[in-house]
Amino acid sequence: MALPAIYLSPHPHNFQNAKVLVTLEYGRLKPSVVEIRGPAAGDTQSHLTLCRLPAMETDTKLCICGATAVAHYLAPERMRGSGAKEAALVQQWLSFADNEVVQPACAWAFPVLGLLKHHKQAVDRAQLGLTKILRYLDDHLKLRTYLVGEGITLADIAISCSLLLPYKKGDRIYHQLRKLGSSLDWERACFTMDAKLSDAVAESFVRLHDEGVIYRSTRLVNWSCTLNSAISDIEVDKKELTGRTFLPVPSYPDKVEFGVLISFAYKIDGSDEEVVVATTRIETMLGDTAVAVHPQDPRYQNLKGKFVVHPFCDRKMAIVFDEFVDMNFGTGAVKITPAHDQNDYEVGMRHGLEFINIMDDNGYLINVPEPFLGMKRFVARKVVLDALKQKGLFKEVKDNPMVVPVCSRSKDIVEPLLKPQWYVHCAEMAKMAADVVRNGELKIIPETHLKTWFSWMDNIRDWCISRQLWWGHRTPAYFVTVNDPAVPAGVDADGKYWVSGRTEEIARQKAAKIFNVSPDQISLRQDEDVLDTWFSSGLFPFSIFGWPNETEDLKAFYPGTLLETGHDILFFWVARMVMLGLKLTGKLPFKEVYLHAIVRDAHGRKMSKSLGNVIDPLDVISGITLEGLHAQLLESNLDPREIERAKEAQKADYPVGIPECGTDALRFALCAYTSQGRDINLDVNRILGYRHFCNKLWNATKFAIRGLGDNFKPEEAAQSSSRGSLIDRWALSRLSYAVELCDRGFKQYDFPGVTTAIYNFWLYELCDVYLECLKPVFTGTDENAAGVARNVLYTCLDGALRLLSPFMPFVTEELYQRLPRRSVQDPPSIAVTSYPDCKECCWRDEELDRNVEFAMSITRTIRSLRADYNLTKTKADCYLTCLDKSTAAVVGLFSSYIQTLSYSRSVTILVDEDCPAGCALAIESDRCTVHLMLKGLIDAEKEVVKLRNKQGEVQKQIAKLREKMSKADYRTKVPPKIQETEAEKLKQSETELQKVEEAVMNFEKMI
């Protein structure tokens, strides 16, 4: 049996090594310690990648990766926590060390070590974060020596080591996810460039190429001259212009003109006739090889078989007849540049036209005559226009609304260029992807996106997967040169001279077999291009589990059940996963796709670096000053000229920065915002409102725990609904209804419905009603009633916290830990408790709900009356006149609760009797009228004087508004929005006047 061994990270600043080594000093095991130096130094532990170190190999060959997991394995039982509660606390401190301490410690230390460029704002924020953490630890340790219990635990080791000079691999997105409380299997985190995933990419390319699904072809691609690469459709921003606009373009000192339509003429060969065409890209006319007109256009029937003459190039160009031309647009004649426009490319293919590429990879003109040769494309734009004017061929230039394709990364204008690239034949796979949705095997939620899905799948084009970048999965394809004079030399665009292989040697053997020569006669050149990121991403559902190998993980976890992602990548990622999953594994990668909304700024604009309006969730969680937001703009890829504009926008949106909202408030807000298929306009003020909701939860639970008492022990099972008072039973009924709404909402992916149900129960039912009704019970003498109420209150708190936990995991965990447990077998953390369901919470009583709602409506009416007469602290007698005896009987059941909640001195129920004089009146409904005794509580004469003054003011407002609205030109000159506002003001003023007059009458009766 092999001895256990610990493998340490080679990095000198890796604090995770310290966590393992310190724990090792306290443990029973004494394994050997191995310092891995990396493959370059000759280490061959291929199963232990550097990113998963430190790691441990046990004597049974079990491999444990990650510092926390190794430390937990090495630590003796007492250091993991004595008992379930202490163990849970130790785990919380471990999580705190990894998620809260490491990030600011790294940000502070790395610039000092020279591992990061020094950035004052980032360092200042890190220092502030660490100061807060140290203050928190200091407060926690004032009354104790250790973080948990009475001895050293893993908690103490983790926190201490995290505050050492740290080193941590990872990126900002991982940190954001951790701060957001994502409960993920972090040990399985992987990168698409990892060896396992790279093998799957090569395997899939080779399989698809061997089947002919992947093929080589020369076609138009989206080309970025700045990046020197083809880019995917998703990397192309569509900038809409309404007319003539000057845009900045990289490498051009002056802005370039777009949004204009230039008309010019081509002379007919052998005559004085001419054909007028128009274009938004006048420089591309140097690559024109034809003019197209519609076959039915009567204006051009005489031109069949004729040619036009290019004014600058020595060539004649055919006039072709094609139905793609719109006879009603412009002159009905269109210039055709097959090598630089997608529509023109298709026309060129149909009519066998010449394809002339006039642009190199950097945007300089080639294959054109002097003086245009070697010019940059947008410099040539002006020169070509001037040359047409000199030849008398220019006709006009006018504004033209258009869409300009812009590279999202470089901000360059995207150019369609002809390039030999690798393509995926998608028709068959797209049909399978469409069919699984049509027959119900795959469900897309919300269904509003089905139309988009079918539109893309039914009209799909082949997919270009070649990218000219330095970083990515290099294409496992090799160009073949055969060292045999009997075999003609091939060209790059000819797919027959390309072979694919998992290794170069395999490709060589394959090529030798294809060309029927010996392997030593084959020379190979691997394609320098890399594959589109979406190709490897499309394999992700199964490549992460070791495909193409039949691993245990693949058998256990593939296919999955649900994919949750944004609707903006439905085609780019979701469709590719479905197509490649079906093609390569024969299985759907998931059964359901839930498409969430896209987060936009408060004005509805898409968050983008180019606008400078991106909100970092960490800044919403922790807060950031306006100066901090400005500093982030300096790190962006914004043009310096745009930074000041972005700063002004930030100042308008966040004049004092973003306040600290916390993780729970942000999570809850995002879910509350999410309406299916819609975008989220993120308003930080609303998130701040949910932070106040967290405060309300905290205070309400603290009050409730005080009400439970120090020695309270909940019953082992939740009580039946037959026990307790009406309000106890009502509280359980409302909890049951909230559980029902949550269950329904989760099943329908209606997250706003779930958050609304939870919010309403906590705020309007538990806090506003039930807790208030319990105050006299807990201070009363009926111990039996108080005992039942305490158990009901505990059930409500326990259930409501569990309902809220997925949305607000941190505050609910903290509050849950303060609640007593029903039994010792209860889970130690709310994160692993069961979610409430309708079987557990089956106390719904709809009749009781209706009756309590009636009582609450009466209470609201009384409160409204009290507010009208400014009775903030004074209690008044209340008389309720009911429609009949049955109504009075219902009200009588809840009179004590009405009295408590309305802050009344007494509540008297009347049916046929008259109420005493001196009361203010308000109608709850046709079933009940409220009378509030004011006599003796206020000075009626003073109130009448005040109300008369108020009456005069309101009458003046009404008269002024009526005079303005009665003018003859009011309807025609005043904007409709202002008319609506003023009509609403008039209505409110008239209602206010009516209330004042009624109050005057009531007070005059008291005098």
Short mmCIF file of N, CA, C and O in Angstrom, two decimals, residues 862 865-866 871 874-880 898-899 902-910 915-921 930-937:
data_model
loop_
_atom_site.label_atom_id
_atom_site.label_comp_id
_atom_site.label_asym_id
_atom_site.label_seq_id
_atom_site.Cartn_x
_atom_site.Cartn_y
_atom_site.Cartn_z
N ILE A 862 -60.26 52.76 9.48
CA ILE A 862 -60.08 53.48 10.75
C ILE A 862 -58.76 54.25 10.74
O ILE A 862 -58.70 55.43 11.14
N LEU A 865 -59.03 57.34 8.67
CA LEU A 865 -59.75 58.39 9.40
C LEU A 865 -58.83 59.06 10.43
O LEU A 865 -58.83 60.29 10.58
N ARG A 866 -58.07 58.27 11.16
CA ARG A 866 -57.17 58.82 12.17
C ARG A 866 -56.15 59.77 11.51
O ARG A 866 -55.82 60.82 12.05
N LEU A 871 -54.70 62.16 14.30
CA LEU A 871 -54.70 61.47 15.60
C LEU A 871 -53.54 60.48 15.61
O LEU A 871 -53.73 59.28 15.46
N THR A 874 -53.19 59.72 19.90
CA THR A 874 -54.39 59.68 20.75
C THR A 874 -55.29 58.53 20.33
O THR A 874 -55.59 58.36 19.14
N LYS A 875 -55.71 57.73 21.29
CA LYS A 875 -56.66 56.65 21.02
C LYS A 875 -58.09 57.20 21.05
O LYS A 875 -58.41 58.06 21.88
N ALA A 876 -58.93 56.69 20.17
CA ALA A 876 -60.33 57.14 20.10
C ALA A 876 -61.25 55.93 20.14
O ALA A 876 -60.86 54.82 19.78
N ASP A 877 -62.52 56.18 20.59
CA ASP A 877 -63.53 55.12 20.55
C ASP A 877 -64.01 54.97 19.12
O ASP A 877 -64.19 55.95 18.39
N CYS A 878 -64.25 53.72 18.75
CA CYS A 878 -64.67 53.44 17.38
C CYS A 878 -65.99 52.69 17.40
O CYS A 878 -66.18 51.76 18.19
N TYR A 879 -66.90 53.10 16.51
CA TYR A 879 -68.21 52.46 16.40
C TYR A 879 -68.34 51.93 14.96
O TYR A 879 -68.14 52.67 14.00
N LEU A 880 -68.70 50.65 14.85
CA LEU A 880 -68.82 50.01 13.54
C LEU A 880 -70.28 49.66 13.30
O LEU A 880 -70.84 48.82 14.00
N ILE A 898 -59.05 44.22 15.56
CA ILE A 898 -59.28 45.54 14.95
C ILE A 898 -58.87 46.63 15.93
O ILE A 898 -58.22 47.62 15.56
N GLN A 899 -59.21 46.44 17.19
CA GLN A 899 -58.87 47.43 18.21
C GLN A 899 -57.35 47.57 18.34
O GLN A 899 -56.81 48.67 18.40
N SER A 902 -55.80 49.04 14.89
CA SER A 902 -56.21 50.41 14.53
C SER A 902 -55.88 51.42 15.62
O SER A 902 -56.20 52.60 15.49
N TYR A 903 -55.28 50.92 16.73
CA TYR A 903 -54.90 51.79 17.85
C TYR A 903 -56.13 52.52 18.40
O TYR A 903 -56.12 53.74 18.64
N SER A 904 -57.23 51.78 18.54
CA SER A 904 -58.48 52.35 19.07
C SER A 904 -58.59 52.08 20.57
O SER A 904 -58.08 51.08 21.08
N ARG A 905 -59.32 53.00 21.27
CA ARG A 905 -59.53 52.80 22.70
C ARG A 905 -60.55 51.69 22.93
O ARG A 905 -60.43 50.88 23.85
N SER A 906 -61.57 51.65 22.09
CA SER A 906 -62.60 50.61 22.17
C SER A 906 -63.22 50.45 20.81
O SER A 906 -63.16 51.35 19.96
N VAL A 907 -63.81 49.27 20.56
CA VAL A 907 -64.56 49.02 19.32
C VAL A 907 -65.93 48.52 19.70
O VAL A 907 -66.07 47.50 20.40
N THR A 908 -66.96 49.25 19.26
CA THR A 908 -68.35 48.88 19.54
C THR A 908 -69.03 48.56 18.23
O THR A 908 -68.92 49.32 17.26
N ILE A 909 -69.76 47.42 18.22
CA ILE A 909 -70.41 46.98 16.98
C ILE A 909 -71.90 47.31 17.07
O ILE A 909 -72.58 46.96 18.05
N LEU A 910 -72.43 47.99 16.05
CA LEU A 910 -73.83 48.39 15.99
C LEU A 910 -74.48 47.79 14.76
O LEU A 910 -73.82 47.59 13.74
N CYS A 915 -75.09 55.77 16.22
CA CYS A 915 -73.85 56.01 16.96
C CYS A 915 -73.93 57.37 17.64
O CYS A 915 -74.71 58.23 17.22
N PRO A 916 -73.15 57.63 18.67
CA PRO A 916 -73.20 58.90 19.40
C PRO A 916 -72.80 60.07 18.50
O PRO A 916 -72.11 59.90 17.48
N ALA A 917 -73.24 61.27 18.90
CA ALA A 917 -72.86 62.49 18.17
C ALA A 917 -71.38 62.77 18.40
O ALA A 917 -70.80 62.36 19.40
N GLY A 918 -70.79 63.52 17.44
CA GLY A 918 -69.39 63.91 17.58
C GLY A 918 -68.43 62.95 16.92
O GLY A 918 -67.24 62.97 17.22
N CYS A 919 -68.93 62.12 16.01
CA CYS A 919 -68.08 61.14 15.33
C CYS A 919 -67.77 61.56 13.90
O CYS A 919 -68.62 62.16 13.23
N ALA A 920 -66.59 61.24 13.45
CA ALA A 920 -66.24 61.33 12.03
C ALA A 920 -66.64 60.03 11.36
O ALA A 920 -66.61 58.96 11.98
N LEU A 921 -67.04 60.11 10.09
CA LEU A 921 -67.60 58.93 9.42
C LEU A 921 -66.78 58.57 8.19
O LEU A 921 -66.30 59.44 7.47
N VAL A 930 -67.70 53.08 9.37
CA VAL A 930 -66.86 53.37 10.53
C VAL A 930 -67.18 54.75 11.07
O VAL A 930 -67.26 55.73 10.32
N HIS A 931 -67.34 54.84 12.41
CA HIS A 931 -67.55 56.11 13.09
C HIS A 931 -66.45 56.24 14.14
O HIS A 931 -66.30 55.37 15.00
N LEU A 932 -65.70 57.35 14.07
CA LEU A 932 -64.60 57.57 15.01
C LEU A 932 -64.95 58.75 15.91
O LEU A 932 -65.19 59.87 15.42
N MET A 933 -65.02 58.52 17.20
CA MET A 933 -65.40 59.55 18.15
C MET A 933 -64.26 60.56 18.29
O MET A 933 -63.17 60.24 18.73
N LEU A 934 -64.57 61.83 17.91
CA LEU A 934 -63.58 62.88 17.97
C LEU A 934 -63.87 63.89 19.07
O LEU A 934 -62.99 64.63 19.49
N LYS A 935 -65.14 63.91 19.50
CA LYS A 935 -65.55 64.89 20.53
C LYS A 935 -64.73 64.70 21.79
O LYS A 935 -64.60 63.62 22.33
N GLY A 936 -64.17 65.80 22.25
CA GLY A 936 -63.36 65.75 23.46
C GLY A 936 -61.90 65.46 23.19
O GLY A 936 -61.05 65.64 24.07
N LEU A 937 -61.57 65.02 21.97
CA LEU A 937 -60.18 64.71 21.64
C LEU A 937 -59.49 65.86 20.91
O LEU A 937 -58.26 65.95 20.91
#
